[in-house]
Short mmCIF file of C-alpha atoms in Angstrom, two decimals:
data_model
loop_
_atom_site.label_atom_id
_atom_site.label_comp_id
_atom_site.label_asym_id
_atom_site.label_seq_id
_atom_site.Cartn_x
_atom_site.Cartn_y
_atom_site.Cartn_z
CA MET A 1 -38.76 57.47 7.07
CA GLY A 2 -37.66 56.92 10.64
CA GLN A 3 -39.26 53.49 10.58
CA LEU A 4 -36.80 52.21 7.94
CA GLU A 5 -33.76 52.25 10.20
CA ILE A 6 -31.56 49.16 10.47
CA GLY A 7 -33.02 46.72 12.97
CA ASN A 8 -36.68 47.51 12.35
CA PRO A 9 -38.99 44.63 11.32
CA VAL A 10 -39.02 45.61 7.62
CA GLN A 11 -35.22 45.62 7.45
CA GLN A 12 -35.07 42.33 9.34
CA VAL A 13 -37.41 40.68 6.82
CA LYS A 14 -35.29 42.11 3.98
CA ARG A 15 -32.17 40.50 5.45
CA LYS A 16 -33.86 37.13 5.94
CA ILE A 17 -33.60 34.49 3.23
CA THR A 18 -36.97 34.10 1.48
CA ALA A 19 -38.57 31.30 -0.53
CA VAL A 20 -37.80 33.22 -3.74
CA ASP A 21 -34.10 33.28 -2.79
CA LEU A 22 -34.11 29.59 -1.91
CA ILE A 23 -35.82 28.58 -5.15
CA THR A 24 -33.41 30.79 -7.12
CA ILE A 25 -30.50 29.01 -5.42
CA VAL A 26 -32.15 25.68 -6.27
CA ILE A 27 -32.22 26.71 -9.93
CA PHE A 28 -28.47 27.34 -9.94
CA ALA A 29 -27.79 24.07 -8.14
CA VAL A 30 -29.96 22.23 -10.68
CA LEU A 31 -28.22 24.08 -13.51
CA TYR A 32 -24.84 22.97 -12.16
CA ARG A 33 -25.87 19.32 -12.03
CA VAL A 34 -27.58 19.48 -15.45
CA LEU A 35 -24.43 21.02 -16.95
CA TRP A 36 -22.60 18.04 -15.53
CA TYR A 37 -24.30 15.90 -18.21
CA PHE A 38 -22.85 18.15 -20.90
CA PHE A 39 -19.24 17.42 -20.09
CA LYS A 40 -20.02 13.78 -19.19
CA PHE A 41 -21.23 13.21 -22.72
CA ALA A 42 -18.79 15.56 -24.40
CA GLY A 43 -16.26 12.75 -24.28
CA VAL A 44 -13.67 14.44 -22.04
CA VAL A 45 -11.53 11.68 -20.61
CA PHE A 46 -11.17 11.09 -16.85
CA PRO A 47 -9.56 12.76 -14.91
CA PHE A 48 -9.63 15.85 -17.16
CA ASN A 49 -13.44 15.95 -17.08
CA HIS A 50 -12.96 17.15 -13.49
CA THR A 51 -11.61 20.47 -14.69
CA PHE A 52 -15.06 21.20 -16.14
CA VAL A 53 -16.85 20.26 -12.88
CA TYR A 54 -15.21 23.11 -11.00
CA LEU A 55 -15.63 25.56 -13.83
CA PHE A 56 -19.39 24.87 -13.85
CA CYS A 57 -19.55 24.77 -10.04
CA ALA A 58 -17.81 28.16 -9.72
CA PHE A 59 -19.99 29.55 -12.50
CA CYS A 60 -23.27 28.57 -10.81
CA LEU A 61 -22.04 29.45 -7.30
CA VAL A 62 -21.02 32.96 -8.33
CA LEU A 63 -24.34 33.39 -10.16
CA CYS A 64 -25.99 32.54 -6.82
CA TRP A 65 -23.96 35.16 -4.96
CA VAL A 66 -24.43 37.85 -7.61
CA ILE A 67 -28.18 37.37 -8.02
CA VAL A 68 -29.32 36.34 -4.52
CA ARG A 69 -26.83 38.45 -2.49
CA ARG A 70 -27.54 36.78 0.85
CA PRO A 71 -25.22 35.32 3.47
CA TYR A 72 -25.12 31.49 3.53
CA ALA A 73 -26.24 31.33 -0.13
CA SER A 74 -23.34 28.96 -0.85
CA PHE A 75 -24.44 26.67 1.99
CA TYR A 76 -27.96 26.35 0.54
CA TYR A 77 -26.48 25.92 -2.92
CA THR A 78 -24.35 23.02 -1.63
CA VAL A 79 -27.31 21.39 0.13
CA ALA A 80 -29.35 21.59 -3.08
CA TRP A 81 -26.73 20.10 -5.41
CA CYS A 82 -25.83 17.43 -2.86
CA ALA A 83 -29.54 16.51 -2.72
CA ILE A 84 -29.53 16.08 -6.51
CA ASN A 85 -26.33 14.09 -6.28
CA PHE A 86 -27.72 11.77 -3.66
CA PHE A 87 -31.31 11.30 -4.81
CA ILE A 88 -31.05 11.60 -8.56
CA GLN A 89 -27.45 11.04 -9.56
CA GLY A 90 -26.67 8.51 -6.83
CA GLU A 91 -23.54 9.75 -5.10
CA ILE A 92 -22.01 8.19 -2.02
CA PRO A 93 -22.89 9.69 1.43
CA VAL A 94 -19.27 10.81 1.91
CA TYR A 95 -20.26 13.71 -0.30
CA TRP A 96 -22.91 14.73 2.19
CA VAL A 97 -20.68 14.62 5.21
CA LEU A 98 -17.69 16.34 3.69
CA VAL A 99 -18.70 18.59 0.82
CA VAL A 100 -21.27 20.44 2.95
CA ILE A 101 -18.24 21.88 4.79
CA ALA A 102 -17.00 23.51 1.54
CA PRO A 103 -19.05 26.75 1.97
CA LEU A 104 -17.58 27.41 5.43
CA LEU A 105 -14.36 29.17 4.34
CA PRO A 106 -15.85 31.32 1.55
CA GLU A 107 -18.75 32.44 3.75
CA ILE A 108 -16.36 33.42 6.55
CA TYR A 109 -14.18 35.23 4.01
CA LEU A 110 -17.13 37.11 2.48
CA ASN A 111 -18.48 37.98 5.94
CA ILE A 112 -15.17 39.45 7.06
CA SER A 113 -14.48 41.25 3.76
CA LYS A 114 -17.91 42.85 3.47
CA LYS A 115 -17.13 45.02 6.52
CA ALA A 116 -14.78 47.05 4.32
CA PHE A 117 -17.68 48.11 2.11
CA SER A 118 -20.07 50.97 2.95
CA ASN A 119 -22.88 48.84 1.47
CA PRO A 120 -22.14 45.20 2.45
CA ASP A 121 -23.98 43.88 -0.63
CA GLU A 122 -21.32 45.49 -2.82
CA ILE A 123 -19.03 42.57 -2.05
CA TYR A 124 -21.11 40.47 -4.42
CA SER A 125 -20.07 42.84 -7.23
CA SER A 126 -16.36 42.69 -6.47
CA THR A 127 -14.60 40.37 -8.93
CA LYS A 128 -11.55 39.99 -6.70
CA HIS A 129 -13.53 38.87 -3.64
CA LEU A 130 -15.77 36.60 -5.68
CA ILE A 131 -12.75 34.90 -7.27
CA ILE A 132 -11.15 34.29 -3.85
CA ALA A 133 -14.40 32.99 -2.36
CA ALA A 134 -15.18 30.73 -5.34
CA VAL A 135 -11.63 29.34 -5.43
CA LEU A 136 -11.74 28.66 -1.67
CA TYR A 137 -15.03 26.79 -2.08
CA ASN A 138 -13.89 24.75 -5.05
CA ILE A 139 -10.47 23.87 -3.66
CA VAL A 140 -12.09 22.31 -0.57
CA TYR A 141 -14.66 20.60 -2.80
CA GLU A 142 -12.00 19.26 -5.18
CA ALA A 143 -9.82 18.04 -2.32
CA PHE A 144 -12.77 16.00 -0.96
CA VAL A 145 -13.53 14.64 -4.43
CA TRP A 146 -9.95 13.44 -4.98
CA TRP A 147 -9.88 11.95 -1.52
CA SER A 148 -13.11 10.03 -2.24
CA ILE A 149 -11.84 8.91 -5.68
CA ILE A 150 -8.66 7.47 -4.20
CA SER A 151 -9.85 6.26 -0.78
CA VAL A 152 -13.51 5.36 -1.31
CA MET A 153 -13.88 4.58 -5.00
CA LYS A 154 -10.36 3.08 -5.02
CA ILE A 155 -9.36 4.51 -8.41
CA PRO A 156 -5.56 4.63 -8.46
CA VAL A 157 -4.76 8.02 -9.97
CA PRO A 158 -1.08 9.07 -9.94
CA PHE A 159 -0.32 12.02 -7.64
CA ASN A 160 1.34 14.12 -10.39
CA LEU A 161 -1.75 13.72 -12.60
CA ILE A 162 -3.95 14.94 -9.73
CA GLY A 163 -1.61 17.94 -9.39
CA ILE A 164 -1.98 18.81 -13.10
CA VAL A 165 -5.78 18.42 -12.98
CA PHE A 166 -5.93 20.49 -9.78
CA ALA A 167 -3.93 23.30 -11.40
CA ILE A 168 -6.10 23.34 -14.54
CA SER A 169 -9.21 23.26 -12.31
CA ILE A 170 -8.10 26.42 -10.47
CA VAL A 171 -7.82 28.20 -13.83
CA GLY A 172 -11.31 26.87 -14.64
CA MET A 173 -12.66 28.19 -11.32
CA VAL A 174 -11.32 31.68 -12.08
CA ILE A 175 -12.73 31.61 -15.63
CA GLY A 176 -16.10 30.37 -14.28
CA THR A 177 -16.18 33.17 -11.71
CA VAL A 178 -15.34 35.94 -14.17
CA LEU A 179 -17.91 34.69 -16.70
CA ALA A 180 -20.58 34.25 -14.00
CA LYS A 181 -20.08 37.72 -12.54
CA LYS A 182 -20.55 39.34 -15.95
CA PHE A 183 -23.45 37.06 -16.79
CA GLY A 184 -25.07 37.40 -13.35
CA ILE A 185 -25.13 41.18 -13.48
CA ARG A 186 -26.75 40.95 -16.92
CA VAL A 187 -29.37 38.45 -15.68
CA LYS A 188 -30.05 40.51 -12.55
CA ALA A 189 -30.66 43.57 -14.70
CA LEU A 190 -33.02 41.55 -16.89
CA LEU A 191 -34.94 40.14 -13.93
CA GLY A 192 -35.12 43.45 -12.13
CA MET B 13 -32.04 13.72 -24.69
CA ALA B 14 -35.50 12.77 -23.37
CA ALA B 15 -37.17 14.22 -20.29
CA ILE B 16 -37.36 12.31 -17.00
CA ASP B 17 -40.73 11.88 -15.31
CA PHE B 18 -40.67 10.76 -11.68
CA VAL B 19 -44.30 11.71 -10.95
CA SER B 20 -45.90 8.93 -13.00
CA ASN B 21 -44.51 6.32 -10.58
CA LEU B 22 -46.15 7.92 -7.53
CA ASP B 23 -49.62 6.53 -8.33
CA GLU B 24 -48.84 2.88 -7.51
CA ASP B 25 -50.02 1.40 -4.23
CA THR B 26 -47.27 -1.04 -3.27
CA TRP B 27 -45.85 -1.62 0.22
CA VAL B 28 -42.81 0.49 -0.75
CA HIS B 29 -45.06 3.41 -1.70
CA LYS B 30 -46.88 3.12 1.64
CA LEU B 31 -43.70 3.23 3.72
CA ASP B 32 -42.96 6.32 5.78
CA PRO B 33 -40.32 8.50 4.04
CA ARG B 34 -38.07 8.21 7.11
CA ALA B 35 -38.09 4.41 6.94
CA LYS B 36 -37.46 4.58 3.20
CA LEU B 37 -34.52 6.95 3.69
CA PHE B 38 -33.06 4.59 6.27
CA LEU B 39 -33.46 1.58 3.96
CA ILE B 40 -31.92 3.35 0.97
CA LEU B 41 -29.02 4.65 3.09
CA GLY B 42 -28.29 1.01 3.97
CA PHE B 43 -28.10 0.14 0.28
CA VAL B 44 -25.88 3.16 -0.40
CA ILE B 45 -23.37 2.46 2.40
CA ILE B 46 -23.14 -1.36 2.33
CA PRO B 47 -21.70 -1.66 -1.23
CA LEU B 48 -18.80 0.52 -0.07
CA LEU B 49 -17.79 -2.16 2.45
CA PHE B 50 -17.25 -4.91 -0.14
CA MET B 51 -14.47 -5.32 -2.69
CA ASP B 52 -15.69 -8.51 -4.33
CA PRO B 53 -18.04 -8.46 -7.35
CA PHE B 54 -19.70 -11.65 -6.09
CA TYR B 55 -20.95 -9.97 -2.90
CA LEU B 56 -21.78 -6.78 -4.75
CA THR B 57 -23.92 -8.82 -7.15
CA GLY B 58 -25.75 -10.22 -4.11
CA ILE B 59 -26.46 -6.70 -2.81
CA LEU B 60 -27.65 -5.64 -6.27
CA MET B 61 -30.00 -8.67 -6.40
CA LEU B 62 -31.49 -7.70 -3.03
CA GLY B 63 -31.93 -4.16 -4.29
CA LEU B 64 -33.57 -5.37 -7.49
CA LEU B 65 -36.01 -7.38 -5.39
CA LEU B 66 -37.01 -4.15 -3.66
CA TRP B 67 -37.08 -2.36 -7.01
CA PHE B 68 -39.46 -4.88 -8.60
CA SER B 69 -41.70 -5.08 -5.54
CA ALA B 70 -42.13 -1.28 -5.81
CA LYS B 71 -43.45 -1.85 -9.39
CA ILE B 72 -41.49 1.12 -10.73
CA LYS B 73 -42.31 1.81 -14.35
CA ILE B 74 -39.07 1.98 -16.29
CA LYS B 75 -40.19 3.97 -19.33
CA PRO B 76 -40.61 7.40 -17.63
CA ILE B 77 -37.17 7.17 -16.00
CA LEU B 78 -35.41 5.41 -18.87
CA PRO B 79 -33.08 8.36 -19.70
CA LEU B 80 -31.85 8.40 -16.11
CA LEU B 81 -31.35 4.63 -16.04
CA LEU B 82 -29.42 4.81 -19.31
CA THR B 83 -27.23 7.58 -17.89
CA ILE B 84 -26.42 5.47 -14.83
CA LEU B 85 -25.68 2.46 -17.03
CA ILE B 86 -23.39 4.52 -19.28
CA LEU B 87 -21.53 5.91 -16.25
CA ALA B 88 -21.08 2.46 -14.72
CA MET B 89 -20.03 0.95 -18.06
CA SER B 90 -17.57 3.75 -18.75
CA ALA B 91 -16.01 3.11 -15.30
CA ILE B 92 -15.68 -0.59 -16.17
CA VAL B 93 -14.15 0.14 -19.59
CA PHE B 94 -11.76 2.77 -18.15
CA ALA B 95 -10.56 0.43 -15.38
CA THR B 96 -10.24 -2.56 -17.74
CA PHE B 97 -7.72 -0.68 -19.89
CA TYR B 98 -5.96 1.00 -16.95
CA ASN B 99 -2.43 -0.22 -16.24
CA TYR B 100 -2.38 -1.31 -12.57
CA ASN B 101 1.28 -2.43 -12.70
CA GLN B 102 0.56 -5.75 -10.97
CA PRO B 103 3.06 -8.58 -11.59
CA ASN B 104 0.43 -11.34 -12.01
CA THR B 105 -1.65 -9.50 -14.65
CA ASN B 106 -3.17 -11.52 -17.48
CA ILE B 107 -3.88 -9.70 -20.73
CA LEU B 108 -7.41 -10.48 -21.96
CA PHE B 109 -7.17 -8.67 -25.33
CA SER B 110 -5.51 -5.66 -26.93
CA ILE B 111 -6.75 -2.73 -29.02
CA GLY B 112 -3.70 -1.02 -30.48
CA SER B 113 -1.47 0.00 -27.56
CA LEU B 114 -4.33 -0.44 -25.05
CA GLN B 115 -4.36 -3.70 -23.11
CA ALA B 116 -7.41 -5.06 -21.30
CA THR B 117 -6.32 -6.96 -18.19
CA ASP B 118 -8.12 -9.30 -15.80
CA ILE B 119 -7.15 -7.14 -12.82
CA GLY B 120 -8.50 -4.09 -14.62
CA LEU B 121 -11.77 -5.82 -15.45
CA TYR B 122 -12.13 -7.03 -11.86
CA SER B 123 -11.56 -3.60 -10.34
CA GLY B 124 -13.77 -2.07 -13.04
CA LEU B 125 -16.62 -4.35 -12.01
CA ILE B 126 -16.20 -3.25 -8.37
CA LEU B 127 -16.21 0.38 -9.44
CA GLY B 128 -19.20 -0.12 -11.75
CA TYR B 129 -21.21 -1.78 -8.99
CA ARG B 130 -20.30 0.97 -6.52
CA ILE B 131 -21.60 3.56 -8.96
CA ALA B 132 -24.69 1.68 -10.10
CA ILE B 133 -26.11 0.25 -6.83
CA PRO B 134 -26.56 3.58 -4.95
CA CYS B 135 -27.92 5.22 -8.12
CA PHE B 136 -30.53 2.52 -8.70
CA MET B 137 -31.54 2.47 -5.04
CA THR B 138 -32.01 6.21 -4.62
CA ILE B 139 -34.31 6.15 -7.66
CA ILE B 140 -36.68 4.02 -5.54
CA ILE B 141 -37.14 6.80 -3.00
CA ILE B 142 -37.78 9.57 -5.53
CA SER B 143 -40.05 7.37 -7.64
CA THR B 144 -42.20 6.20 -4.73
CA THR B 145 -42.31 9.29 -2.49
CA ASP B 146 -44.02 12.60 -3.07
CA PRO B 147 -41.28 15.27 -2.60
CA ALA B 148 -43.61 17.23 -0.27
CA LEU B 149 -43.98 14.15 1.94
CA LEU B 150 -40.23 13.62 1.89
CA ALA B 151 -39.71 17.24 3.02
CA LYS B 152 -42.23 16.72 5.84
CA GLY B 153 -40.43 13.53 6.84
CA LEU B 154 -37.15 15.42 6.98
CA MET B 155 -38.74 18.14 9.11
CA LYS B 156 -39.97 15.42 11.47
CA MET B 157 -36.34 14.30 11.67
CA LYS B 158 -35.54 17.83 12.94
CA VAL B 159 -33.94 18.95 9.68
CA PRO B 160 -34.24 22.79 9.49
CA ILE B 161 -37.18 24.03 7.42
CA ASN B 162 -34.93 25.89 4.94
CA VAL B 163 -32.91 22.76 4.25
CA ALA B 164 -36.05 20.60 3.91
CA PHE B 165 -37.45 23.21 1.54
CA MET B 166 -34.26 23.03 -0.54
CA PHE B 167 -34.78 19.27 -0.85
CA LEU B 168 -38.37 19.77 -1.94
CA GLY B 169 -37.47 22.52 -4.41
CA THR B 170 -34.60 20.51 -5.84
CA LEU B 171 -36.61 17.35 -6.40
CA ARG B 172 -39.45 19.33 -7.96
CA PHE B 173 -37.24 21.53 -10.13
CA PHE B 174 -34.68 19.03 -11.41
CA PRO B 175 -37.13 17.30 -13.79
CA LEU B 176 -38.51 20.71 -14.85
CA VAL B 177 -35.10 22.11 -15.70
CA PHE B 178 -34.15 18.86 -17.40
CA GLU B 179 -37.34 19.10 -19.47
CA GLU B 180 -36.49 22.67 -20.39
CA LEU B 181 -33.00 21.56 -21.43
CA THR B 182 -34.53 18.77 -23.52
CA ASN B 183 -36.76 21.30 -25.29
CA ILE B 184 -33.79 23.58 -26.01
CA SER B 185 -31.71 20.60 -27.17
CA ASN B 186 -34.52 19.48 -29.51
CA ALA B 187 -34.88 23.01 -30.85
CA GLN B 188 -31.14 23.10 -31.52
CA THR B 189 -31.34 19.77 -33.37
CA ILE B 190 -34.21 21.05 -35.54
CA ARG B 191 -32.21 24.20 -36.34
CA GLY B 192 -29.20 22.08 -37.32
CA VAL B 193 -26.80 23.00 -34.50
CA ASN B 194 -23.73 20.78 -34.68
CA LYS B 195 -23.39 18.98 -31.32
CA LYS B 196 -20.73 16.48 -32.28
CA GLY B 197 -17.41 16.42 -30.44
CA LEU B 198 -16.10 18.68 -27.73
CA ARG B 199 -16.33 21.83 -29.85
CA GLY B 200 -19.90 21.08 -30.90
CA SER B 201 -20.95 20.29 -27.32
CA TRP B 202 -19.40 23.52 -26.08
CA ASN B 203 -21.14 25.46 -28.84
CA SER B 204 -24.53 23.91 -28.07
CA PHE B 205 -23.94 24.52 -24.33
CA LYS B 206 -23.21 28.21 -24.96
CA LEU B 207 -26.40 28.55 -26.98
CA ALA B 208 -28.50 26.66 -24.40
CA VAL B 209 -27.38 28.18 -21.13
CA PHE B 210 -28.96 31.63 -21.45
CA PRO B 211 -32.53 30.59 -22.40
CA LEU B 212 -32.32 27.72 -19.89
CA LEU B 213 -31.38 30.05 -17.08
CA ILE B 214 -33.88 32.79 -17.90
CA ASN B 215 -36.82 30.39 -18.32
CA SER B 216 -35.91 28.51 -15.11
CA LEU B 217 -35.53 31.74 -13.14
CA ARG B 218 -38.92 32.96 -14.33
CA LYS B 219 -40.50 29.72 -13.07
CA SER B 220 -38.60 30.00 -9.79
CA ARG B 221 -39.89 33.53 -9.15
CA THR B 222 -43.49 32.41 -9.64
CA MET B 223 -43.08 29.41 -7.37
CA GLY B 224 -41.13 31.36 -4.75
CA LEU B 225 -43.76 34.09 -4.56
CA ALA B 226 -46.53 31.49 -4.25
CA VAL B 227 -44.69 29.84 -1.35
CA GLU B 228 -43.96 33.20 0.27
CA SER B 229 -47.64 34.18 0.04
CA LYS B 230 -48.43 31.05 2.07
CA GLY B 231 -46.27 32.29 4.93
CA PHE B 232 -42.93 30.60 4.36
CA SER B 233 -40.81 33.37 5.94
CA LYS B 234 -43.11 33.46 8.97
CA MET B 235 -42.31 29.73 9.38
CA ALA B 236 -46.01 28.88 9.09
CA TRP B 237 -44.88 25.83 7.13
CA LYS B 238 -43.80 24.12 10.30
CA GLU B 239 -47.35 23.02 11.04
CA TYR B 240 -49.32 20.62 8.91
CA TYR B 241 -52.33 18.40 9.43
CA GLN B 242 -50.86 15.22 7.98
CA ASP B 243 -50.08 12.82 10.79
CA MET B 244 -46.75 11.07 10.32
CA LYS B 245 -46.44 8.09 12.63
CA LEU B 246 -44.21 5.11 12.05
CA THR B 247 -46.35 2.01 11.46
CA ARG B 248 -45.35 -1.58 12.28
CA MET B 249 -44.24 -2.04 8.70
CA ASP B 250 -41.97 1.02 8.94
CA LEU B 251 -40.43 -0.25 12.18
CA PHE B 252 -39.99 -3.70 10.62
CA VAL B 253 -38.12 -2.15 7.67
CA ILE B 254 -35.89 -0.09 10.01
CA VAL B 255 -35.05 -3.19 12.09
CA LEU B 256 -34.41 -5.19 8.90
CA THR B 257 -32.04 -2.51 7.63
CA ILE B 258 -30.13 -2.53 10.93
CA LEU B 259 -29.85 -6.35 10.71
CA PHE B 260 -28.74 -6.08 7.07
CA PHE B 261 -26.08 -3.58 8.07
CA ALA B 262 -24.92 -5.69 11.04
CA ALA B 263 -24.75 -8.79 8.80
CA ALA B 264 -22.67 -6.87 6.23
CA ILE B 265 -20.21 -5.75 8.93
CA TYR B 266 -20.08 -9.31 10.34
CA PHE B 267 -19.37 -10.82 6.89
CA ARG B 268 -16.83 -8.19 5.93
CA PHE B 269 -14.88 -7.52 9.11
CA ILE B 270 -15.39 -10.53 11.42
CA LEU B 271 -15.49 -13.34 8.86
CA GLY B 272 -13.21 -11.36 6.53
CA LEU B 273 -15.30 -12.15 3.45
CA GLY B 274 -15.92 -9.95 0.45
CA GLY B 275 -12.70 -8.00 0.63
CA SER B 276 -9.74 -10.39 0.74
CA ASN B 277 -10.39 -11.76 -2.75
CA SER B 278 -9.69 -8.38 -4.25
CA ILE B 279 -6.78 -8.67 -6.68
CA VAL B 280 -6.00 -4.98 -6.87
CA TYR B 281 -5.85 -4.10 -3.20
CA SER B 282 -4.87 -7.38 -1.59
#
């Protein structure tokens, strides 16, 4: 068993992101953007439809972390949903430039926090750390969205209304994370 | 909810189909950025007309992508309707008509049109690239542009999987309709979403495992995907399109910022 020490080629391959991981992340990104149609057609009025965006985003992001359990999973997740946004749902390029930065803070946070665990992968089972990481991601994402709504799309939304929506969104992010963690562990057990 | 089929448009042999994916990306980026510079529906209509010219010359069949086009149209129309009834608090507002306490104003309609165009033009233009380019070729084009292989692979996977997942969702939605699931209103939508999400996820993940393993068996992790036989050189036509896009962009900046056209007529932000 001496060959299975950390740093040997087998362990290095295990740590590397594989095509299966990438495609799994793609599925969650696609799921997030498909879910977007649900609330779009559910008749929730702007700007309150935005509260659902972050709930779904946190839900799919945490599913990614719980099932894939790789560093930079949130970065690949962002690239995938931004690709859908740009090519299929026609978003403006500002999304590309800015939202891709959203995974930076949560990934740094997860990287630092995982040192406290004897098995670093255990961080992806910790509800507290997942909530903090998902909220960090979605707050940056939501801030960019509101900036683009006001500055690029030129929709005049009152500041106090943005504040209310932002607050409800944070609750949505936490709910999405808690649901996704529970659901992700169940799916992971099913997939094996 | 009907499924979207991008593949059926790949068979055509128009000049747009023959363009290198890099040139196409450049052209589409031009059409995505330029509408953001203008605040006048007249100029935005001009940009849309140019885009439609490109659209029709690509001979894109509308039927397979009709659900997507309808979605874009609904989104743009809802933006117009929302803005028309929004109170912009401008002193020189003229009321067009009223529905109860809601008042449709000319300023609202004007800004709604701008918003609608800004949503619709990029959406319609990006459809050209996914309808005329094989996702694998697009991924290769991105790799030629020095995009990391993992990121290019994400693009490929996303463009391949989005229609598949959408199709799966359509099947689940149809099954729910047959079984009499109430989807009306927010409560009904939430209920149907709850019932759909688990089978959607499990079926999609099963497909992803199969595809991922197939890709892995072809040496993805060893980065063997970096080499391919297909030669990707920019032809004269590609270069012509790139130059034309640069000229188009320069003309837009000249009109907007040097001549001051296309922005000063805006009622809302003047």
